[in-house]
PDB file of C-alpha atoms in Angstrom:
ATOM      1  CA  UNK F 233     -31.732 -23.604 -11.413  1.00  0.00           C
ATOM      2  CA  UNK F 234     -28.722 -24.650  -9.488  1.00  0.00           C
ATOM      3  CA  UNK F 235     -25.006 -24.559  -9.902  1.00  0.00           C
ATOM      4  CA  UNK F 236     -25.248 -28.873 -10.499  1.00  0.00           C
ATOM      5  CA  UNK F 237     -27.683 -28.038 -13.388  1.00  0.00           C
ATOM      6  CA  UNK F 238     -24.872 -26.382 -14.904  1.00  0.00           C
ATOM      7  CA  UNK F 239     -22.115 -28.396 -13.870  1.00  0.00           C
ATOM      8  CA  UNK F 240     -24.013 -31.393 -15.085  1.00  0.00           C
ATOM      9  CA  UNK F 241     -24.932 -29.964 -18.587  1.00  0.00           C
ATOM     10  CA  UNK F 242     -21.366 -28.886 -19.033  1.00  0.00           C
ATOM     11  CA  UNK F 243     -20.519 -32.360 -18.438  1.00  0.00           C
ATOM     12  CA  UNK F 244     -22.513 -34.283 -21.348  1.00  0.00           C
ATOM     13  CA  UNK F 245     -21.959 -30.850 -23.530  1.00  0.00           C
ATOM     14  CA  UNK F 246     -18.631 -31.742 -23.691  1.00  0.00           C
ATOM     15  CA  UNK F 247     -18.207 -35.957 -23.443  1.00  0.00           C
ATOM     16  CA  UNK F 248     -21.462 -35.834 -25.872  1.00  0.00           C
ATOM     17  CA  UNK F 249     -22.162 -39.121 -24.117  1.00  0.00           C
ATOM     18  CA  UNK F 250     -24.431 -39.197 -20.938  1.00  0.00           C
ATOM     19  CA  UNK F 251     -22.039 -42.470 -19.343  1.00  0.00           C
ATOM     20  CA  UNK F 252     -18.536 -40.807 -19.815  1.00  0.00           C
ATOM     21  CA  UNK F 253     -20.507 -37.597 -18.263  1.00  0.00           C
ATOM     22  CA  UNK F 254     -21.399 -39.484 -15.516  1.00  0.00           C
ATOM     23  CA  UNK F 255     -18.626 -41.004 -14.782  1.00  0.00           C
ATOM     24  CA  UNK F 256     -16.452 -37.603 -15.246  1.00  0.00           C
ATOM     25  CA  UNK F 257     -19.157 -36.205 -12.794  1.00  0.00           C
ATOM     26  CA  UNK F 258     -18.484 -39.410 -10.540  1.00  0.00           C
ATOM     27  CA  UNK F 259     -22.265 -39.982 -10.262  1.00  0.00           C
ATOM     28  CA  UNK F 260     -24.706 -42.516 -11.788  1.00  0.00           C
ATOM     29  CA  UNK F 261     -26.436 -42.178 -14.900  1.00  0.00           C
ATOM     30  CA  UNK F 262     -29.848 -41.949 -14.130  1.00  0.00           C
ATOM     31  CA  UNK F 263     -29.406 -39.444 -11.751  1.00  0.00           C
ATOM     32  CA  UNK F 264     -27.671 -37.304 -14.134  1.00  0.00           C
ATOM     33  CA  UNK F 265     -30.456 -37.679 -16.572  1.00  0.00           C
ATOM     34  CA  UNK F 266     -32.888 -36.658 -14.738  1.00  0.00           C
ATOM     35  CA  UNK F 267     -30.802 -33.503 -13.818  1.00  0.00           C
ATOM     36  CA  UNK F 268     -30.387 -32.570 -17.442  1.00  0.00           C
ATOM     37  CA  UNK F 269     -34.461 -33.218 -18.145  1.00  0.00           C
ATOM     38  CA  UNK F 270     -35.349 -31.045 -15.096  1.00  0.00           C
ATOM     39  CA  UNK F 271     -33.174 -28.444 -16.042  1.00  0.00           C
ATOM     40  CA  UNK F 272     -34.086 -28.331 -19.721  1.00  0.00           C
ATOM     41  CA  UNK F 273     -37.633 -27.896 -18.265  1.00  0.00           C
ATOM     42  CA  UNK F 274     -36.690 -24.968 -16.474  1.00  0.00           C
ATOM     43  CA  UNK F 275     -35.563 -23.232 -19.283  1.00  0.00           C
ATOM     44  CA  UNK F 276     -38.677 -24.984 -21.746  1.00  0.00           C
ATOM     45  CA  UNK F 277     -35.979 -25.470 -23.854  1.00  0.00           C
ATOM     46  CA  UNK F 278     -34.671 -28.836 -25.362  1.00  0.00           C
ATOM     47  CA  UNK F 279     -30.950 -28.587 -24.974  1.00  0.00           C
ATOM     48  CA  UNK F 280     -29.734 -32.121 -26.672  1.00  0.00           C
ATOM     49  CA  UNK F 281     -30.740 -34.454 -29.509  1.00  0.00           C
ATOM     50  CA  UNK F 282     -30.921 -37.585 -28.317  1.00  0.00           C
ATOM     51  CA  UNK F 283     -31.039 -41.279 -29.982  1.00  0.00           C
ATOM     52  CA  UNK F 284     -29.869 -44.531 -29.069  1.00  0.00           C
ATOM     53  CA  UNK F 285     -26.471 -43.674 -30.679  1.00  0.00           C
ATOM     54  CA  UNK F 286     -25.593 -40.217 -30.150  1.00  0.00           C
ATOM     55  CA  UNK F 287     -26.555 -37.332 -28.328  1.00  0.00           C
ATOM     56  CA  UNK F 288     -26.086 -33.887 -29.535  1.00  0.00           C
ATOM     57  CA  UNK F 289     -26.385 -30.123 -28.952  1.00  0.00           C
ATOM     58  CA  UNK F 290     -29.350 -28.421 -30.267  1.00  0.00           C
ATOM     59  CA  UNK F 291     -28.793 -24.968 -31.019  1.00  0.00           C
ATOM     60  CA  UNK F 292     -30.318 -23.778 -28.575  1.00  0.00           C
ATOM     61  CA  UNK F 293     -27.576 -26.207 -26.332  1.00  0.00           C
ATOM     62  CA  UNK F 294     -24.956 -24.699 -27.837  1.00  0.00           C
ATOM     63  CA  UNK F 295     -25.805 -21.316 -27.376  1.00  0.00           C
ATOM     64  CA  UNK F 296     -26.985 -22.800 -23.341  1.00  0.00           C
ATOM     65  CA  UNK F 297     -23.189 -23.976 -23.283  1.00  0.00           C
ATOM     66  CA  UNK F 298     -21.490 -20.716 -23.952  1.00  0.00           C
ATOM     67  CA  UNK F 299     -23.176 -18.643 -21.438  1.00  0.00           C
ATOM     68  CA  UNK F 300     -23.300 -21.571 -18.650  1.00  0.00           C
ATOM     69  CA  UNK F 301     -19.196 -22.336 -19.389  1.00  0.00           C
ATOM     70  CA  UNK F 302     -18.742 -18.036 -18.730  1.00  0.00           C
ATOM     71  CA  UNK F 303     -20.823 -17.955 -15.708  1.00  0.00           C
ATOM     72  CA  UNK F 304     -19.027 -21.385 -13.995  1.00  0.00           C
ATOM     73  CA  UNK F 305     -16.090 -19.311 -14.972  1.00  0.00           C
ATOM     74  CA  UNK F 306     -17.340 -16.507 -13.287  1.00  0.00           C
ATOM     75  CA  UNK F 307     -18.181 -18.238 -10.111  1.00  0.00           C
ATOM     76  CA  UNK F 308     -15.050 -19.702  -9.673  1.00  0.00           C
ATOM     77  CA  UNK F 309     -13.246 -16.515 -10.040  1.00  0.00           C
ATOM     78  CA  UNK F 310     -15.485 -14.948  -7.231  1.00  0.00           C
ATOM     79  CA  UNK F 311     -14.764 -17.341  -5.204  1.00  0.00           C
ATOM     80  CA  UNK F 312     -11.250 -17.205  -5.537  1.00  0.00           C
ATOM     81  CA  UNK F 313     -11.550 -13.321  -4.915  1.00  0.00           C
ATOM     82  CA  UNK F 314     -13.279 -13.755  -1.845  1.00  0.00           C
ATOM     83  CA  UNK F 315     -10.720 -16.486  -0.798  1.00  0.00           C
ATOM     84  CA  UNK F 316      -8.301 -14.123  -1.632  1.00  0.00           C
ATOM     85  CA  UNK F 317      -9.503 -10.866   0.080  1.00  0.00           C
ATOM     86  CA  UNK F 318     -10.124 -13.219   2.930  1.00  0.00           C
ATOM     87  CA  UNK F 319      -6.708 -13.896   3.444  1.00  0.00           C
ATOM     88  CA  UNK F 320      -5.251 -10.506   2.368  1.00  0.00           C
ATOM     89  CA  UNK F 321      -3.783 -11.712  -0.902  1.00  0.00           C
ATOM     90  CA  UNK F 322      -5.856  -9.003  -2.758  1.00  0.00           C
ATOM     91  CA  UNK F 323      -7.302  -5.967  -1.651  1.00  0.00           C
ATOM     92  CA  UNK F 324      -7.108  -2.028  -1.878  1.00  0.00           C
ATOM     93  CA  UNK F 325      -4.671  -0.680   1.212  1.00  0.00           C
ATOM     94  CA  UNK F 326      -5.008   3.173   1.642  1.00  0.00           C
ATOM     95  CA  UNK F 327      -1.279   4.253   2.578  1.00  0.00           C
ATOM     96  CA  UNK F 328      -0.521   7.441   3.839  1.00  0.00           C
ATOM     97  CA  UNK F 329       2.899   9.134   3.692  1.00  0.00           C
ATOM     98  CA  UNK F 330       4.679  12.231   4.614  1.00  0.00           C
ATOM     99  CA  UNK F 331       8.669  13.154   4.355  1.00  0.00           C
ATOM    100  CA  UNK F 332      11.686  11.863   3.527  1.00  0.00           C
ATOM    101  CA  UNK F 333      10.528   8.290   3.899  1.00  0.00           C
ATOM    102  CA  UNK F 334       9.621   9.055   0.346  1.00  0.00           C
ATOM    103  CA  UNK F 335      12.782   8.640  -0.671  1.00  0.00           C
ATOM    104  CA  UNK F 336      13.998   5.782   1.026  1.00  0.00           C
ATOM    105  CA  UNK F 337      11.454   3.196   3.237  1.00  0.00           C
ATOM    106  CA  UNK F 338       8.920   3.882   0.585  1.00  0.00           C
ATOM    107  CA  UNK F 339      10.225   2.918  -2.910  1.00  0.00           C
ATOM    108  CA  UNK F 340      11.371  -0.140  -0.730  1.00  0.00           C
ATOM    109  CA  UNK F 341       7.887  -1.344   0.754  1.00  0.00           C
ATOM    110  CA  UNK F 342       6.304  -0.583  -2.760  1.00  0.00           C
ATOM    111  CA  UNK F 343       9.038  -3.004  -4.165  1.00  0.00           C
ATOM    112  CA  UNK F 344       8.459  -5.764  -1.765  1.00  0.00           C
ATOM    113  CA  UNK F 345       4.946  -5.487  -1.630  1.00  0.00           C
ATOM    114  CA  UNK F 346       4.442  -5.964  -5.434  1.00  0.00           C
ATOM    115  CA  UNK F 347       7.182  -8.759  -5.631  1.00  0.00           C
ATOM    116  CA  UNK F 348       5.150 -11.112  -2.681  1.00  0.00           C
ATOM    117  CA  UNK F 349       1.404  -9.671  -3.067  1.00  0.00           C
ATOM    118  CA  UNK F 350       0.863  -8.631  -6.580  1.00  0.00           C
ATOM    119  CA  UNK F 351      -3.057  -8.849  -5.242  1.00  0.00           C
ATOM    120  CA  UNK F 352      -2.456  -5.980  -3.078  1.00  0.00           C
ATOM    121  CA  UNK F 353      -3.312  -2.238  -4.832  1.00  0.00           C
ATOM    122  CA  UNK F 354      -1.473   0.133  -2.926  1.00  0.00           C
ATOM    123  CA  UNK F 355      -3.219   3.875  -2.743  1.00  0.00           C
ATOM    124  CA  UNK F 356      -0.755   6.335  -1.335  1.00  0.00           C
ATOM    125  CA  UNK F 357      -1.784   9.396   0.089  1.00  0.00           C
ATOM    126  CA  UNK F 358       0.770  12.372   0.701  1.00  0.00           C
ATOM    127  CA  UNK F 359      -0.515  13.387   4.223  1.00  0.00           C
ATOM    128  CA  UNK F 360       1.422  14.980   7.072  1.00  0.00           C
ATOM    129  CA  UNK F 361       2.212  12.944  10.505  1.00  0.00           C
ATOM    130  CA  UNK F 362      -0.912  14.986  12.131  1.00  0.00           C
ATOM    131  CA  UNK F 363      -3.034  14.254   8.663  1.00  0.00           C
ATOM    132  CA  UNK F 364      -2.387  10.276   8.606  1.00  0.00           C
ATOM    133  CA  UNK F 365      -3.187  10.266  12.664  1.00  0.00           C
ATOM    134  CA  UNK F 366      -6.628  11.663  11.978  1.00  0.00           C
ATOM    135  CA  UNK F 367      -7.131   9.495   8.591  1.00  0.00           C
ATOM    136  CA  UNK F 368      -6.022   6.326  10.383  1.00  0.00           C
ATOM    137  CA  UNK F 369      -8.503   7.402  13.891  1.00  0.00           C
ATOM    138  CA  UNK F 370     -11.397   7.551  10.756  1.00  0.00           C
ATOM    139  CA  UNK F 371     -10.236   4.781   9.064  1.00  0.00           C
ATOM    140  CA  UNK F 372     -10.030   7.020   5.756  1.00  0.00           C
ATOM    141  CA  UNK F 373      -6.226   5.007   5.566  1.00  0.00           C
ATOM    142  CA  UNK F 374      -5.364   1.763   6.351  1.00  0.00           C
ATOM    143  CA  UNK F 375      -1.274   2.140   7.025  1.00  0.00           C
ATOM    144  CA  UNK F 376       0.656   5.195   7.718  1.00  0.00           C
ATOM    145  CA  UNK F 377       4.185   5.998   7.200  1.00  0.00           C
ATOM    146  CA  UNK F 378       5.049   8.700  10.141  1.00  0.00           C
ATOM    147  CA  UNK F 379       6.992  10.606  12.870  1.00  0.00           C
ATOM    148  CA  UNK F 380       6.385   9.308  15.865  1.00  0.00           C
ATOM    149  CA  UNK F 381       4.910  10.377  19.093  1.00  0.00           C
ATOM    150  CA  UNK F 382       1.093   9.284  17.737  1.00  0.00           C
ATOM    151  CA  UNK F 383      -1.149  10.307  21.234  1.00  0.00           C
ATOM    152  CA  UNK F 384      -3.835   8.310  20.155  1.00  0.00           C
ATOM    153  CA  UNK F 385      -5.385   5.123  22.153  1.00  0.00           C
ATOM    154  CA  UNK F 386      -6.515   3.889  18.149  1.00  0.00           C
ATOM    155  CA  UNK F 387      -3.253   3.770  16.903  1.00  0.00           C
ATOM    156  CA  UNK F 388      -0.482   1.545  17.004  1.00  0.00           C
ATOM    157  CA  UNK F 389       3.110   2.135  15.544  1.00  0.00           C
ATOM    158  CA  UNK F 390       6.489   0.267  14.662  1.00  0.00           C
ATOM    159  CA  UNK F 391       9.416   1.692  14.208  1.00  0.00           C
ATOM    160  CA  UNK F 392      10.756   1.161  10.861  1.00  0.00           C
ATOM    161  CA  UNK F 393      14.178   2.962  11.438  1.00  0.00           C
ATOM    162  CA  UNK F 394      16.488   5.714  12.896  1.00  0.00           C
ATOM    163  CA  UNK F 395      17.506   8.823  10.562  1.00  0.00           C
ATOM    164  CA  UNK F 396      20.332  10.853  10.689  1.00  0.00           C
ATOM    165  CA  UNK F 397      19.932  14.700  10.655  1.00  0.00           C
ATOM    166  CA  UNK F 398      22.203  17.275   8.657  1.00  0.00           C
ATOM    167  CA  UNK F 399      22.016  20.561   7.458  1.00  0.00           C
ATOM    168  CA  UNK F 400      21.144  22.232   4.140  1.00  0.00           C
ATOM    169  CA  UNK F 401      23.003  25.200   2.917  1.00  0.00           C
ATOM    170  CA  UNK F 402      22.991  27.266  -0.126  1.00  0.00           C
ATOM    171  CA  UNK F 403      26.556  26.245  -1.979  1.00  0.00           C
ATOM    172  CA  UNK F 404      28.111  29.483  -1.523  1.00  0.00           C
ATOM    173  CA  UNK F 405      27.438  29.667   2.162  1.00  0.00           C
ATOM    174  CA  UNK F 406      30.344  31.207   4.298  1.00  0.00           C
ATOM    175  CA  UNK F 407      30.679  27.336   6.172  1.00  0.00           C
ATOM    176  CA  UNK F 408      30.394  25.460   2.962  1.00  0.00           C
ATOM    177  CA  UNK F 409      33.870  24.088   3.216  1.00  0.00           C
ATOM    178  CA  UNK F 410      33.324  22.657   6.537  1.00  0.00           C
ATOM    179  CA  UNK F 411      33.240  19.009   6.912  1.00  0.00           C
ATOM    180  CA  UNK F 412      30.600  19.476   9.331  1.00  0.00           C
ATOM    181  CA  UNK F 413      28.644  21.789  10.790  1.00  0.00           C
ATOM    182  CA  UNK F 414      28.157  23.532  14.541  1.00  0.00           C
ATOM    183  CA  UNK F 415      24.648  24.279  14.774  1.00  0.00           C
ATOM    184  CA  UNK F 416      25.663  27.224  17.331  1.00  0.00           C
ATOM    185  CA  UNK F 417      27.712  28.599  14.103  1.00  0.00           C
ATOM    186  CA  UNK F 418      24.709  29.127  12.512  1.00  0.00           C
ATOM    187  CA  UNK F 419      22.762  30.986  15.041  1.00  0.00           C
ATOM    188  CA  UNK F 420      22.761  33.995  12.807  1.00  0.00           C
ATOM    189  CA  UNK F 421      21.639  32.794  10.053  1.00  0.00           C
ATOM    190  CA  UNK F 422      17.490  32.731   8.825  1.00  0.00           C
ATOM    191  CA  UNK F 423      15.948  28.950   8.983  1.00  0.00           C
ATOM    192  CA  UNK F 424      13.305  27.495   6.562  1.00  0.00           C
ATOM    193  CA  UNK F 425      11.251  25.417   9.149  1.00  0.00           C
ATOM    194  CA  UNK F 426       8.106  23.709   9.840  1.00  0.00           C
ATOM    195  CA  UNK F 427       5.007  23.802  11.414  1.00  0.00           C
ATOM    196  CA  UNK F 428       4.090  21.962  14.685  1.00  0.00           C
ATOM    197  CA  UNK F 429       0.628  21.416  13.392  1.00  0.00           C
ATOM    198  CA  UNK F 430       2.149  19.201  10.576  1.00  0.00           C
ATOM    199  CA  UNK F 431       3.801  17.043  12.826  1.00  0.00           C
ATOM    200  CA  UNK F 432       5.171  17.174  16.457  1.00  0.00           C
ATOM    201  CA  UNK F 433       7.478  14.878  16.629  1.00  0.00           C
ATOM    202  CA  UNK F 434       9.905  16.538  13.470  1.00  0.00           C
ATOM    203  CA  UNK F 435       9.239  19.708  14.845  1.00  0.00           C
ATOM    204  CA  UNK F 436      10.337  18.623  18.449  1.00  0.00           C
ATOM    205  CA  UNK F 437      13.158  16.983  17.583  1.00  0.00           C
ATOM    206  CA  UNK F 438      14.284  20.573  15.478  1.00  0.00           C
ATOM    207  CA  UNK F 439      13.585  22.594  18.492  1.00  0.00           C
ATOM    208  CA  UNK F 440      15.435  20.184  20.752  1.00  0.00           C
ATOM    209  CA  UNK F 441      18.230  20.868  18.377  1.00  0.00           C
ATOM    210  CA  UNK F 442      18.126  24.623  18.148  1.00  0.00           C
ATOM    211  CA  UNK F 443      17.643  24.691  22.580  1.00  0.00           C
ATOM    212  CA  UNK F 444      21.020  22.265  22.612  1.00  0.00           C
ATOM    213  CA  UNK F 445      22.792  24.721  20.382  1.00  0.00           C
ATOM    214  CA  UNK F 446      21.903  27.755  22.794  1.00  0.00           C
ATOM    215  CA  UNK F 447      19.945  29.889  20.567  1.00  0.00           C
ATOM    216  CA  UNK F 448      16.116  31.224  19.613  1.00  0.00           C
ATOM    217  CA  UNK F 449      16.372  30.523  15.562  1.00  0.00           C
ATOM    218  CA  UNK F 450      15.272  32.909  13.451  1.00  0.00           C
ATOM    219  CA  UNK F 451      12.356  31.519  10.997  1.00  0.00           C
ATOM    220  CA  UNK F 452      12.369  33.039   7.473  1.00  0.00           C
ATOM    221  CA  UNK F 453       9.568  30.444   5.941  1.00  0.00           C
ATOM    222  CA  UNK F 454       7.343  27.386   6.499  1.00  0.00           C
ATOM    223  CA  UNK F 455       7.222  24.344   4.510  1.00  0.00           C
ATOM    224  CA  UNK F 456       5.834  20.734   5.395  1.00  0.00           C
ATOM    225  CA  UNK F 457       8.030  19.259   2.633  1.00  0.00           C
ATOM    226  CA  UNK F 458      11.432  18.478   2.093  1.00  0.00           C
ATOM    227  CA  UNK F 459      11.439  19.336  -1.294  1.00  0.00           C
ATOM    228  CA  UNK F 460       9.944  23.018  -0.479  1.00  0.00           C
ATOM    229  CA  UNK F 461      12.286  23.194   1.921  1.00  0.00           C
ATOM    230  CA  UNK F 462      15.782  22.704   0.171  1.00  0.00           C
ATOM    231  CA  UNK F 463      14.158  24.795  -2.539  1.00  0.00           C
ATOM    232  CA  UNK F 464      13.803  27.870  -0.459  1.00  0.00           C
ATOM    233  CA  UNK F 465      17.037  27.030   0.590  1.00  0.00           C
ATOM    234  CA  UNK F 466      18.377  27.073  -3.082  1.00  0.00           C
ATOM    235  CA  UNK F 467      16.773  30.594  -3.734  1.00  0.00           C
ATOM    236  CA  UNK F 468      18.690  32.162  -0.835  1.00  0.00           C
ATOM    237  CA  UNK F 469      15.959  32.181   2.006  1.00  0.00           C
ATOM    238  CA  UNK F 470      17.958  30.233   4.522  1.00  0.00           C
ATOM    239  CA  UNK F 471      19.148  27.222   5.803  1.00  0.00           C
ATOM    240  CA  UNK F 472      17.357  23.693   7.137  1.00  0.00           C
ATOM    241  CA  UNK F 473      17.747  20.904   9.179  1.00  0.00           C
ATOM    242  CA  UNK F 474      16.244  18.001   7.727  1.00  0.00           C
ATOM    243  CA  UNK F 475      16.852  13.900   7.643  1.00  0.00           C
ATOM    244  CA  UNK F 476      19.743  12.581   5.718  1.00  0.00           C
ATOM    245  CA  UNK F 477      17.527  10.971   2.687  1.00  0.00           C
ATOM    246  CA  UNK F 478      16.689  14.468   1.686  1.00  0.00           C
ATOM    247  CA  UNK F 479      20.246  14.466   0.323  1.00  0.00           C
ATOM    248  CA  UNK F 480      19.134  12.436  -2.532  1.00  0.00           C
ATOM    249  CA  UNK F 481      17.075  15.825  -3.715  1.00  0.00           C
ATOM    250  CA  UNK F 482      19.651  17.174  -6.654  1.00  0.00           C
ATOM    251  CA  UNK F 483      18.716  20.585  -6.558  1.00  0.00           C
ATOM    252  CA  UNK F 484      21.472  23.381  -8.439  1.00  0.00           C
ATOM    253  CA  UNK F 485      22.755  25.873  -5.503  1.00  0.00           C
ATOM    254  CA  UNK F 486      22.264  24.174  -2.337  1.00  0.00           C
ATOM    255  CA  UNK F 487      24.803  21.183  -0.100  1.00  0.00           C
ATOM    256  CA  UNK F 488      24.716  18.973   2.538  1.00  0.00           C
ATOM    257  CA  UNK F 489      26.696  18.913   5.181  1.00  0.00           C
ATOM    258  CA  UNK F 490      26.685  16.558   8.368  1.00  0.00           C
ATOM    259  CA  UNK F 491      26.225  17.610  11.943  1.00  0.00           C
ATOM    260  CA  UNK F 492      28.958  17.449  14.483  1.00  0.00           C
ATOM    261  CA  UNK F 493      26.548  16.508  17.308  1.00  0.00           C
ATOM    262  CA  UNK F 494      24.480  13.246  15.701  1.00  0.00           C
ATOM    263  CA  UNK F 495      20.731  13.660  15.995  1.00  0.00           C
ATOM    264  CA  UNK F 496      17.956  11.399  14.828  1.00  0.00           C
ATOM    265  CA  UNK F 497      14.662  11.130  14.295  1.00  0.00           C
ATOM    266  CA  UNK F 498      12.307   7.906  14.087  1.00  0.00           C
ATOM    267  CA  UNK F 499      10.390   6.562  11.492  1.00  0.00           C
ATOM    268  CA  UNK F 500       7.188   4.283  11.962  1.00  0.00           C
ATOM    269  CA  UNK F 501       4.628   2.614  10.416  1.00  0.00           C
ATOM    270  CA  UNK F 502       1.170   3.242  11.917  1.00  0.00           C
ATOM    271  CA  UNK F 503      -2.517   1.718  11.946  1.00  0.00           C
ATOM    272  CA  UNK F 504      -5.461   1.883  13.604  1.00  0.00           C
ATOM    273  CA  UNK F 505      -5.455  -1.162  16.192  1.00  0.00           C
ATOM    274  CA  UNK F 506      -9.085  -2.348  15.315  1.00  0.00           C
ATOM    275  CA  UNK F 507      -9.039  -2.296  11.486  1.00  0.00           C
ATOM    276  CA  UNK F 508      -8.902  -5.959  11.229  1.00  0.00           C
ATOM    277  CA  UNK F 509      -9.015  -6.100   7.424  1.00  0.00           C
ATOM    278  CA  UNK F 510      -6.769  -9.203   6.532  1.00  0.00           C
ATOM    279  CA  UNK F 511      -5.030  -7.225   3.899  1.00  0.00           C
ATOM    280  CA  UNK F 512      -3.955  -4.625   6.831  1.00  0.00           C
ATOM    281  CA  UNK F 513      -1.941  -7.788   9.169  1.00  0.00           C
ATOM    282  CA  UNK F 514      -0.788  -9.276   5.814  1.00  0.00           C
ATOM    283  CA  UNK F 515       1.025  -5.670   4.742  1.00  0.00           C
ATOM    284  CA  UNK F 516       1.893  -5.148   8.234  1.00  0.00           C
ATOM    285  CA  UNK F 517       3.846  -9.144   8.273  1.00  0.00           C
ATOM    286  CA  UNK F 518       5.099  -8.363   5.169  1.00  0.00           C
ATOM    287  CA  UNK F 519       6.823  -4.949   6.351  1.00  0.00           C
ATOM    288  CA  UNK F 520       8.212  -6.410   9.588  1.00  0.00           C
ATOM    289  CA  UNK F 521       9.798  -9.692   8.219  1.00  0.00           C
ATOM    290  CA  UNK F 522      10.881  -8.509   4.786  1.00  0.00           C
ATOM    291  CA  UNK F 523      11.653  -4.438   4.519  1.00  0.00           C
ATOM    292  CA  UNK F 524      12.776  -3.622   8.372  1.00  0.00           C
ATOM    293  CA  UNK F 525      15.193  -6.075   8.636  1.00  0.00           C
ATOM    294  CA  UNK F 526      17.002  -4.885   5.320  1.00  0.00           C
ATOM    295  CA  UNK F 527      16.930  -0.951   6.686  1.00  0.00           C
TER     296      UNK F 527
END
């Protein structure tokens, strides 16, 4: 049995007339005929009445015609899946994440990607900058959201933006009514900080900070999160330097203040150069002509 078989039956199931079949079909009669006699004896099962005047279903047609109208239907959504997945309209993309570009790139892409490719299913992973460069080098992710430098011949990035560092301090800190803040100022102070391991290029650009302002700091805790972070900060454990989105984190007992010598740090997206999964390019186009230009 072929796909015409059921095309053809379809056909006269519905016009109940083997002419207006054929025609609908855009093939001749006899041909069609034949089809519909070879195919009911494939089946040894007599599919229409027939008479000089009318032809009908049999029962056993009618129960033929339900089953052959589900699988066409079927069909023609596989094929539009494959088409789809083919051209990255659908598709599961494994994203990995770390930071503050939680709170602002992220709820952005996620936006944008659901507006113009409701086919794409986003799975998003909370991995460190280290974490996503070894997920992407295995291909356990398909995108990552990082700080850059990424030392890996794999793995490609674009920057997504610049961020602004300031400083965290618990509200009744002996500075808090400073507009901004001298890191040297706070070179007595403890730090909540974060390990290298997690991600070099956050913890570089810290260090770089703390070497600028002249002093060794002096580490009270480790956390890989920003939300850890300011928390520590808001139970009296010290003070951190983190991006400016973390400001949007409304936790009681702690402010922000800005930095009187600007520093930055870079965001990027990442992926491993020879995934070639059309969904990847089609998220990747999607994040460089819609969401970077807007940042």
């Amino acid at each position: 049995m072929e796909l015409r078989h059921l095309r053809y039956f379809i056909a006269v199931a519905e016009e109940l007339h083997f002419g207006k079949a054929a025609e609908r079909l855009n093939i001749s009669q006899p041909p069609l005929s034949q089809q519909i006699k070879q195919l009911e004896k494939q089946i040894n099962t007599t599919l229409f009445y027939r008479t000089n005047r009318n032809v009908e279903l049999t029962e056993a047609g009618k129960a033929f015609y339900k089953h052959a109208v589900k699988i066409l239907n079927q069909i023609n959504i596989a094929q539009e899946d494959a088409r789809s997945v083919a051209e990255g309209e659908n598709g599961i993309l494994k994203v990995g994440f770390s930071g503050t570009i939680t709170l602002n790139v992220l709820p952005e892409i996620i936006k944008t990607s659901q507006k113009y490719h409701p086919g794409i299913a986003l799975q998003l992973l909370s991995l460190t900058t280290s974490q996503q460069i070894a997920a992407l080098e295995q291909r356990q992710i398909d995108i990552g959201f990082l700080v850059p430098p990424v030392e890996s011949s794999l793995i490609s990035t674009k920057k997504l933006q610049d961020e602004e560092y300031i400083i965290c301090l618990p509200e009744n800190h002996r500075l808090a009514n400073e507009d901004k803040i001298n890191v040297a100022d706070l070179k007595n102070d403890s730090f909540i900080s974060t390990s290298r391991d997690a991600g070099i290029g956050y913890f570089d650009t810290i260090d770089n900070i703390f070497k600028d302002a002249g002093f060794t700091p002096r580490i009270s805790q480790i956390a890989n999160d920003q939300l850890t972070m300011v928390s520590f900060v808001a139970s009296g454990l010290g003070v951190v330097i983190i991006p400016k989105a973390a400001e949007s984190l409304t936790i009681d007992g702690v402010i922000y203040k800005e930095l009187h010598k600007p520093y930055t740090k870079v965001n990027s997206i990442a992926w491993n150069k020879e995934n070639t999964r059309p969904v990847v390019q089609k998220f990747l186009n999607l994040v460089s002509d819609r969401v970077i230009p807007s940042l």
